[in-house]
Amino acid sequence: MTRPYDLVGIGIGPFNLGLACLAEPLALDAVFLDRADDFRWHHGMMLEGATIQVPFLADLVTMADPTSRFSFLNWLKQTGRLYPFYIRENVYPLRVEYDAYCRWASAQLSTLRWGREVVAIEHDAVDDTYLVRALRIDDGREEIIRARHVVLGVGTQPVVPDALRDLAGPVIHSSEYLPNRDELRGAASLTVVGSGQSAAEIYLDLLQGIREGGYRLDWVTRSPRFFPMEYTKLTLEMTSPEYTDHFHVLPLGMRQHLGREQRSLHKGISGDLVDEIYDTLYRLSASGPVPTTLLTDTSVEDAEWDGERFRLRLRHGQLDQTYERETHAMVLATGYAAQTPAFLGPIAHSLDHDLLGRLDVARDYSVDGGRGRVFVQNGEEHTHGLTAPDLGFGAWRNSTILAAITGREVYPIERRIAFQEFGLPHDALIPAGVGA
């Protein structure tokens, strides 16, 4: 161990990578750790032509510092793609472009240490620092890093419903789709389970090869319809500091309710993709019936593998009726969720938790009782709402974290950007006795 670092980031996804980029020109002694051997971003879903669902301004740095050398536009310039991107007249980068851009940024940073798996964080009460214990993946040796501040950016983990967990047979999560696509296409029948963008992209990808592959294809979703992501401008104002302020002070039960109610605002399907699926179905139907079924308001209650196929027990929500259906392979586009890392165990008693046992993240993204020493990235959807996973809000959150760490507002932090009010207006007249 050497002298304490000012900042240790754990996990190097887009959000902590953005933090590393914004910290790079500052007088901060920082280091970032990840168990992977280099940057990887949703490689299992790098489908040809797929775009990210936010404009290019939602890169690692621009919304905090438009002059940063780590901007997406600078990557385009340095790689000779700026003019083609301009002529393309589409503000949404290809998914492979965004991944390449992040890899380009990470290659320029000396603060990133790959191949380190964090196994424990301890608090040293003598000098009030944190000891981050990490194992080197290549040789198993332990490294101990002392830090004044810790930022957790471990991301979210794939979710598999209880009814589909630990199944034998060909069943994969969408995060592993591309490496398994050829094997899946060899099955006699396929079922995609899920409601959002990933489910729709996988369904379309399999649908486009249904004639050549000769398989039957089903899509099962609990949603009552194929919800398009709402992308109107006044709704987009909900990805704002003001709405986050409003959401953060709501009671736990209300936040839980809104989290379910607002899923289509950031976990729906792009409208263009919904239309493309319909157009593909229409085109294929011109040469005869398409061997596919789309099942809405339908949940998978149980699944059994008999060595050759799955027998699914399905329930239709509106009809409250159960029936069975068979399939030879499944893709589970059932999403991701934040989890409290096990390595927090030694300091768990000093961190804030809500009634459901989750980290209770403060408005400034700290979780250590207001001390401002341990912070969370993209693990606060239950406390901050839909800005938590939003790439466009990552730079704002990083600006806030850096302000807390440095004691000054290094990058300007917008407090108000919305035209609308999300709670009571400041000039609201409250009748006497109401709310007392």
Coordinates of C-alpha atoms in Angstrom, one line a residue:
M1 CA 0.0 0.0 0.0
T2 CA 1.2 3.5 -0.8
R3 CA -0.4 6.8 0.2
P4 CA -4.2 7.0 -0.1
Y5 CA -5.8 7.6 -3.4
D6 CA -8.3 10.4 -3.5
L7 CA -10.7 8.2 -5.4
V8 CA -11.1 4.5 -6.2
G9 CA -13.8 3.5 -8.7
I10 CA -15.0 -0.1 -8.6
G11 CA -16.3 -1.3 -11.9
I12 CA -15.6 0.3 -15.3
G13 CA -18.8 0.5 -17.2
P14 CA -19.8 3.7 -19.1
F15 CA -20.6 5.6 -15.9
N16 CA -17.4 5.0 -14.0
L17 CA -15.5 5.4 -17.3
G18 CA -17.1 8.8 -17.7
L19 CA -16.0 9.6 -14.1
A20 CA -12.5 8.6 -15.0
C21 CA -12.5 10.8 -18.1
L22 CA -13.8 13.8 -16.1
A23 CA -11.4 13.2 -13.3
E24 CA -8.4 12.9 -15.6
P25 CA -7.6 16.7 -16.0
L26 CA -8.1 17.4 -12.3
A27 CA -5.5 17.2 -9.5
L28 CA -7.1 14.0 -8.3
D29 CA -5.1 10.8 -7.6
A30 CA -7.6 8.3 -8.9
V31 CA -7.7 4.6 -9.9
F32 CA -10.4 2.4 -11.3
L33 CA -10.7 -1.4 -11.0
D34 CA -12.6 -4.0 -13.0
R35 CA -12.3 -7.8 -13.2
A36 CA -12.6 -7.8 -17.0
D37 CA -9.4 -7.6 -19.2
D38 CA -10.7 -4.6 -21.1
F39 CA -13.8 -2.5 -21.7
R40 CA -16.9 -4.5 -22.7
W41 CA -20.4 -3.1 -23.2
H42 CA -23.3 -5.4 -24.1
H43 CA -21.3 -7.5 -26.5
G44 CA -24.0 -10.1 -26.5
M45 CA -26.4 -7.6 -28.1
M46 CA -24.2 -6.0 -30.8
L47 CA -26.7 -6.7 -33.5
E48 CA -25.9 -5.2 -36.9
G49 CA -27.5 -1.8 -37.3
A50 CA -28.7 -1.5 -33.7
T51 CA -28.4 2.0 -32.2
I52 CA -28.2 3.2 -28.7
Q53 CA -31.5 4.9 -27.5
V54 CA -30.1 8.3 -26.6
P55 CA -28.4 11.0 -28.8
F56 CA -24.7 11.2 -29.2
L57 CA -24.5 14.1 -26.6
A58 CA -25.2 11.4 -24.0
D59 CA -21.6 10.3 -24.3
L60 CA -19.1 10.0 -21.4
V61 CA -18.4 13.7 -20.9
T62 CA -20.2 16.2 -23.1
M63 CA -23.1 17.1 -20.8
A64 CA -20.5 18.0 -18.1
D65 CA -17.7 19.4 -20.3
P66 CA -18.4 19.9 -24.0
T67 CA -14.7 20.8 -24.5
S68 CA -13.4 17.5 -23.2
R69 CA -11.0 15.5 -25.4
F70 CA -13.0 12.4 -24.5
S71 CA -16.1 13.4 -26.3
F72 CA -17.9 11.3 -28.9
L73 CA -17.4 14.0 -31.5
N74 CA -13.7 14.0 -30.9
W75 CA -13.6 10.2 -31.4
L76 CA -15.5 10.7 -34.7
K77 CA -12.9 13.3 -35.7
Q78 CA -9.9 11.2 -34.7
T79 CA -11.2 8.1 -36.5
G80 CA -12.2 9.9 -39.7
R81 CA -15.9 9.4 -39.2
L82 CA -17.1 12.9 -38.3
Y83 CA -18.2 13.9 -41.8
P84 CA -20.0 10.6 -42.5
F85 CA -21.8 10.9 -39.2
Y86 CA -22.8 14.5 -40.1
I87 CA -24.1 13.4 -43.5
R88 CA -26.0 10.5 -42.0
E89 CA -28.2 13.0 -40.2
N90 CA -29.0 10.6 -37.3
V91 CA -28.2 11.7 -33.8
Y92 CA -28.3 8.1 -32.5
P93 CA -24.9 6.3 -32.7
L94 CA -24.7 2.7 -33.7
R95 CA -24.2 0.4 -30.7
V96 CA -20.9 -0.8 -32.1
E97 CA -19.8 2.8 -32.5
Y98 CA -20.6 3.6 -28.9
D99 CA -18.7 0.5 -27.8
A100 CA -15.7 1.4 -30.0
Y101 CA -15.8 5.0 -28.7
C102 CA -15.7 3.8 -25.0
R103 CA -12.8 1.5 -25.9
W104 CA -11.0 4.5 -27.5
A105 CA -11.5 6.6 -24.4
S106 CA -10.4 3.8 -22.0
A107 CA -7.2 3.3 -24.0
Q108 CA -6.2 6.9 -23.3
L109 CA -6.5 6.6 -19.5
S110 CA -3.7 5.5 -17.3
T111 CA -6.0 5.2 -14.2
L112 CA -7.7 2.0 -15.3
R113 CA -6.6 -1.3 -13.9
W114 CA -8.1 -4.3 -15.6
G115 CA -8.1 -7.8 -14.4
R116 CA -8.8 -6.9 -10.7
E117 CA -11.7 -8.5 -8.8
V118 CA -12.6 -6.6 -5.7
V119 CA -13.3 -9.0 -2.9
A120 CA -13.7 -6.7 0.2
I121 CA -13.8 -3.1 1.3
E122 CA -12.7 -2.3 4.9
H123 CA -12.6 0.9 6.8
D124 CA -9.4 1.9 8.6
A125 CA -10.6 4.0 11.5
V126 CA -7.0 5.2 12.4
D127 CA -6.7 7.4 9.3
D128 CA -10.3 7.3 8.2
T129 CA -9.6 5.6 4.8
Y130 CA -11.0 2.6 3.0
L131 CA -8.9 -0.5 2.2
V132 CA -10.0 -2.0 -1.1
R133 CA -8.9 -5.6 -1.5
A134 CA -8.7 -6.9 -5.0
L135 CA -7.4 -10.1 -6.5
R136 CA -5.5 -10.1 -9.8
I137 CA -7.2 -12.4 -12.2
D138 CA -4.0 -13.4 -13.9
D139 CA -2.1 -14.8 -10.9
G140 CA -4.5 -14.6 -7.9
R141 CA -2.3 -12.1 -6.0
E142 CA -4.0 -9.7 -3.7
E143 CA -3.6 -5.9 -4.0
I144 CA -4.7 -3.6 -1.3
I145 CA -5.5 0.0 -2.3
R146 CA -6.1 2.7 0.3
A147 CA -8.7 5.4 -0.7
R148 CA -10.4 8.4 0.8
H149 CA -13.4 8.0 -1.5
V150 CA -15.0 5.0 -3.2
V151 CA -17.4 5.1 -6.1
L152 CA -19.4 1.9 -6.8
G153 CA -20.0 1.5 -10.5
V154 CA -20.5 -2.3 -10.7
G155 CA -23.6 -2.0 -12.9
T156 CA -26.6 -4.3 -13.1
Q157 CA -26.8 -8.1 -13.3
P158 CA -29.0 -10.2 -15.6
V159 CA -32.3 -11.1 -14.1
V160 CA -33.9 -14.6 -14.5
P161 CA -37.4 -15.2 -13.1
D162 CA -37.7 -17.9 -10.5
A163 CA -39.8 -20.0 -12.9
L164 CA -37.0 -20.1 -15.4
R165 CA -34.0 -20.4 -13.1
D166 CA -31.5 -23.3 -13.2
L167 CA -33.1 -25.0 -16.2
A168 CA -31.4 -27.7 -18.2
G169 CA -31.5 -27.4 -21.9
P170 CA -30.8 -24.6 -24.4
V171 CA -31.9 -21.4 -22.5
I172 CA -29.9 -18.2 -22.4
H173 CA -30.2 -14.7 -21.2
S174 CA -30.3 -12.0 -23.8
S175 CA -26.9 -10.8 -22.6
E176 CA -25.4 -13.9 -24.2
Y177 CA -27.5 -13.9 -27.4
L178 CA -25.0 -13.3 -30.1
P179 CA -22.5 -16.0 -29.1
N180 CA -25.3 -18.5 -29.1
R181 CA -27.4 -17.3 -32.0
D182 CA -26.3 -20.0 -34.5
E183 CA -27.0 -22.8 -32.1
L184 CA -30.4 -21.3 -31.3
R185 CA -31.3 -21.1 -35.0
G186 CA -30.7 -24.8 -35.2
A187 CA -33.6 -25.5 -32.9
A188 CA -37.0 -26.6 -34.2
S189 CA -38.8 -24.0 -32.2
L190 CA -37.7 -20.9 -30.3
T191 CA -39.4 -18.7 -27.7
V192 CA -38.3 -15.2 -26.7
V193 CA -39.5 -14.1 -23.2
G194 CA -39.5 -10.4 -22.4
S195 CA -41.1 -7.1 -23.0
G196 CA -38.5 -4.5 -23.8
Q197 CA -36.0 -3.4 -26.5
S198 CA -33.7 -6.4 -26.2
A199 CA -36.7 -8.8 -26.6
A200 CA -37.8 -6.9 -29.7
E201 CA -34.4 -6.8 -31.2
I202 CA -33.9 -10.5 -30.7
Y203 CA -37.3 -11.4 -32.0
L204 CA -36.7 -9.4 -35.2
D205 CA -33.3 -10.9 -35.7
L206 CA -34.7 -14.4 -35.4
L207 CA -37.8 -13.5 -37.5
Q208 CA -35.7 -12.3 -40.4
G209 CA -34.2 -15.8 -40.7
I210 CA -37.3 -17.8 -40.0
R211 CA -37.8 -19.0 -43.6
E212 CA -34.2 -20.2 -44.0
G213 CA -34.0 -21.6 -40.5
G214 CA -37.3 -23.5 -40.7
Y215 CA -38.1 -23.0 -37.0
R216 CA -41.2 -21.8 -35.2
L217 CA -40.8 -18.6 -33.3
D218 CA -42.9 -17.3 -30.3
W219 CA -42.7 -14.1 -28.4
V220 CA -44.1 -14.1 -24.9
T221 CA -44.5 -10.9 -22.9
R222 CA -46.3 -10.0 -19.7
S223 CA -47.1 -6.6 -21.0
P224 CA -50.7 -6.1 -22.2
R225 CA -49.3 -4.7 -25.5
F226 CA -46.0 -4.0 -27.2
F227 CA -45.3 -0.7 -25.5
P228 CA -43.3 1.8 -27.5
M229 CA -40.8 3.9 -25.5
E230 CA -42.3 7.3 -24.8
Y231 CA -40.0 9.9 -26.2
T232 CA -41.9 13.1 -26.3
K233 CA -40.1 16.2 -25.1
L234 CA -42.1 17.0 -22.0
T235 CA -41.8 13.4 -20.9
L236 CA -38.0 13.6 -21.5
E237 CA -38.0 16.5 -18.9
M238 CA -38.4 13.7 -16.3
T239 CA -34.7 12.9 -16.9
S240 CA -33.9 16.1 -15.1
P241 CA -32.5 17.3 -11.8
E242 CA -35.9 18.7 -10.8
Y243 CA -37.7 15.4 -11.3
T244 CA -35.0 13.5 -9.5
D245 CA -35.3 15.9 -6.6
H246 CA -39.1 15.3 -6.6
F247 CA -38.8 11.5 -6.9
H248 CA -36.1 11.2 -4.2
V249 CA -38.3 12.7 -1.4
L250 CA -41.4 10.6 -2.2
P251 CA -42.3 7.8 0.3
L252 CA -40.9 4.4 -0.4
G253 CA -44.3 2.9 -1.4
M254 CA -44.9 5.6 -3.9
R255 CA -41.4 5.2 -5.4
Q256 CA -42.0 1.5 -5.8
H257 CA -45.3 2.2 -7.5
L258 CA -43.8 4.7 -9.9
G259 CA -40.9 2.4 -10.7
R260 CA -43.4 -0.1 -12.1
E261 CA -45.6 2.5 -13.7
Q262 CA -42.8 4.2 -15.5
R263 CA -41.1 1.2 -17.0
S264 CA -42.3 2.1 -20.6
L265 CA -40.5 5.5 -20.3
H266 CA -37.1 3.9 -20.4
K267 CA -37.7 0.1 -20.8
G268 CA -40.1 0.2 -23.7
I269 CA -39.4 -0.6 -27.4
S270 CA -38.5 2.1 -29.9
G271 CA -41.4 3.0 -32.1
D272 CA -39.4 2.5 -35.2
L273 CA -38.5 -1.0 -34.1
V274 CA -42.1 -1.9 -33.4
D275 CA -43.0 -0.7 -36.9
E276 CA -40.1 -2.7 -38.5
I277 CA -41.3 -5.9 -36.8
Y278 CA -44.8 -5.4 -38.2
D279 CA -43.4 -4.6 -41.7
T280 CA -41.2 -7.7 -41.6
L281 CA -44.2 -9.9 -40.6
Y282 CA -46.2 -8.3 -43.4
R283 CA -43.5 -8.9 -45.9
L284 CA -43.0 -12.6 -44.8
S285 CA -46.7 -13.2 -44.9
A286 CA -46.9 -12.4 -48.6
S287 CA -45.4 -15.8 -49.3
G288 CA -47.6 -17.7 -46.9
P289 CA -48.4 -18.1 -43.2
V290 CA -45.5 -17.1 -40.9
P291 CA -44.7 -19.7 -38.3
T292 CA -44.7 -17.3 -35.4
T293 CA -47.0 -16.3 -32.5
L294 CA -47.0 -13.1 -30.4
L295 CA -48.4 -13.7 -27.0
T296 CA -49.2 -10.6 -24.9
D297 CA -50.4 -10.3 -21.3
T298 CA -48.8 -13.7 -20.8
S299 CA -46.5 -14.8 -18.1
V300 CA -44.4 -18.0 -17.8
E301 CA -45.3 -19.7 -14.5
D302 CA -43.3 -22.8 -14.9
A303 CA -41.0 -24.7 -17.3
E304 CA -39.7 -28.2 -17.5
W305 CA -37.1 -29.7 -19.8
D306 CA -37.6 -33.3 -20.8
G307 CA -34.3 -33.8 -22.6
E308 CA -35.6 -32.6 -25.9
R309 CA -38.0 -29.7 -25.4
F310 CA -39.4 -27.4 -22.8
R311 CA -43.0 -27.6 -21.6
L312 CA -44.1 -24.1 -20.6
R313 CA -47.0 -23.4 -18.3
L314 CA -48.3 -20.0 -19.3
R315 CA -51.0 -17.8 -17.7
H316 CA -53.0 -15.2 -19.6
G317 CA -53.5 -12.2 -17.2
Q318 CA -56.8 -10.8 -18.4
L319 CA -58.5 -14.2 -18.8
D320 CA -56.8 -15.7 -15.7
Q321 CA -56.4 -18.9 -17.6
T322 CA -53.4 -21.3 -17.7
Y323 CA -52.3 -23.4 -20.6
E324 CA -49.2 -25.2 -21.9
R325 CA -47.0 -24.7 -24.9
E326 CA -43.8 -26.5 -26.0
T327 CA -40.6 -25.0 -27.3
H328 CA -37.1 -26.4 -28.0
A329 CA -35.1 -23.3 -27.0
M330 CA -35.6 -20.1 -25.1
V331 CA -34.0 -16.6 -25.0
L332 CA -34.8 -14.7 -21.8
A333 CA -34.8 -10.9 -22.4
T334 CA -35.9 -10.4 -18.8
G335 CA -33.8 -7.5 -18.0
Y336 CA -31.2 -6.5 -15.4
A337 CA -31.3 -5.3 -11.8
A338 CA -28.9 -3.7 -9.4
Q339 CA -27.5 -5.8 -6.6
T340 CA -25.6 -5.0 -3.4
P341 CA -22.1 -6.3 -3.9
A342 CA -20.9 -8.9 -1.4
F343 CA -17.6 -7.1 -1.1
L344 CA -19.4 -4.4 0.9
G345 CA -19.9 -6.8 3.7
P346 CA -17.1 -5.5 6.0
I347 CA -18.5 -1.9 5.9
A348 CA -22.2 -2.8 5.4
H349 CA -23.1 -1.6 9.0
S350 CA -21.9 1.9 8.1
L351 CA -23.9 2.2 4.9
D352 CA -27.5 3.3 4.6
H353 CA -30.2 0.7 3.7
D354 CA -33.9 1.0 3.1
L355 CA -36.7 -1.2 4.5
L356 CA -36.2 -3.6 1.6
G357 CA -32.5 -4.1 2.4
R358 CA -31.3 -2.1 -0.6
L359 CA -28.7 0.7 -0.4
D360 CA -30.5 3.9 0.5
V361 CA -28.8 6.3 -1.8
A362 CA -28.8 10.0 -0.7
R363 CA -29.6 12.8 -3.2
D364 CA -25.8 13.4 -3.7
Y365 CA -25.4 9.7 -4.5
S366 CA -23.6 8.9 -1.3
V367 CA -24.6 5.9 0.9
D368 CA -22.6 6.5 4.1
G369 CA -24.8 8.5 6.4
G370 CA -24.0 11.9 4.9
R371 CA -20.2 11.6 5.2
G372 CA -19.8 11.8 1.4
R373 CA -17.1 9.1 1.1
V374 CA -18.9 6.2 -0.6
F375 CA -21.0 6.8 -3.7
V376 CA -23.2 4.7 -6.0
Q377 CA -23.5 4.8 -9.9
N378 CA -26.5 3.2 -11.6
G379 CA -27.7 1.4 -8.5
E380 CA -30.2 4.0 -7.3
E381 CA -33.2 3.6 -9.6
H382 CA -35.3 2.9 -6.4
T383 CA -34.2 6.2 -4.9
H384 CA -33.6 8.5 -7.9
G385 CA -35.9 7.1 -10.5
L386 CA -35.4 6.8 -14.2
T387 CA -32.3 9.0 -14.3
A388 CA -30.3 6.2 -12.7
P389 CA -29.7 4.1 -15.8
D390 CA -29.9 7.0 -18.3
L391 CA -26.7 7.5 -20.2
G392 CA -27.6 11.2 -20.8
F393 CA -27.7 11.9 -17.0
G394 CA -24.4 10.1 -16.2
A395 CA -22.2 13.2 -16.7
W396 CA -24.5 15.2 -14.4
R397 CA -24.2 12.6 -11.7
N398 CA -20.4 12.5 -12.1
S399 CA -20.2 16.2 -11.9
T400 CA -22.1 16.0 -8.6
I401 CA -19.9 13.2 -7.2
L402 CA -16.7 15.1 -8.2
A403 CA -18.0 18.3 -6.5
A404 CA -18.5 16.3 -3.3
I405 CA -15.0 14.8 -3.5
T406 CA -13.1 17.9 -4.4
G407 CA -15.2 20.4 -2.4
R408 CA -15.9 22.6 -5.4
E409 CA -18.1 22.6 -8.5
V410 CA -15.5 21.7 -11.1
Y411 CA -18.1 21.2 -13.8
P412 CA -21.2 23.5 -13.8
I413 CA -24.1 21.6 -12.3
E414 CA -27.5 22.5 -13.7
R415 CA -30.2 22.8 -11.0
R416 CA -33.2 23.6 -13.2
I417 CA -33.7 22.6 -16.8
A418 CA -37.4 21.8 -17.0
F419 CA -40.3 24.0 -18.0
Q420 CA -42.8 22.0 -15.9
E421 CA -43.2 21.6 -12.1
F422 CA -43.2 18.0 -10.8
G423 CA -44.5 18.8 -7.3
L424 CA -46.2 21.8 -5.8
P425 CA -45.2 25.1 -7.5
H426 CA -43.2 27.5 -5.4
D427 CA -46.1 29.9 -5.3
A428 CA -48.8 27.4 -4.4
L429 CA -51.4 28.6 -1.9
I430 CA -52.1 26.0 0.7
P431 CA -55.5 26.4 2.4
A432 CA -55.4 26.8 6.2
G433 CA -55.5 23.4 8.0
V434 CA -54.7 21.4 4.9
G435 CA -51.8 19.0 5.3
A436 CA -51.4 19.7 9.0

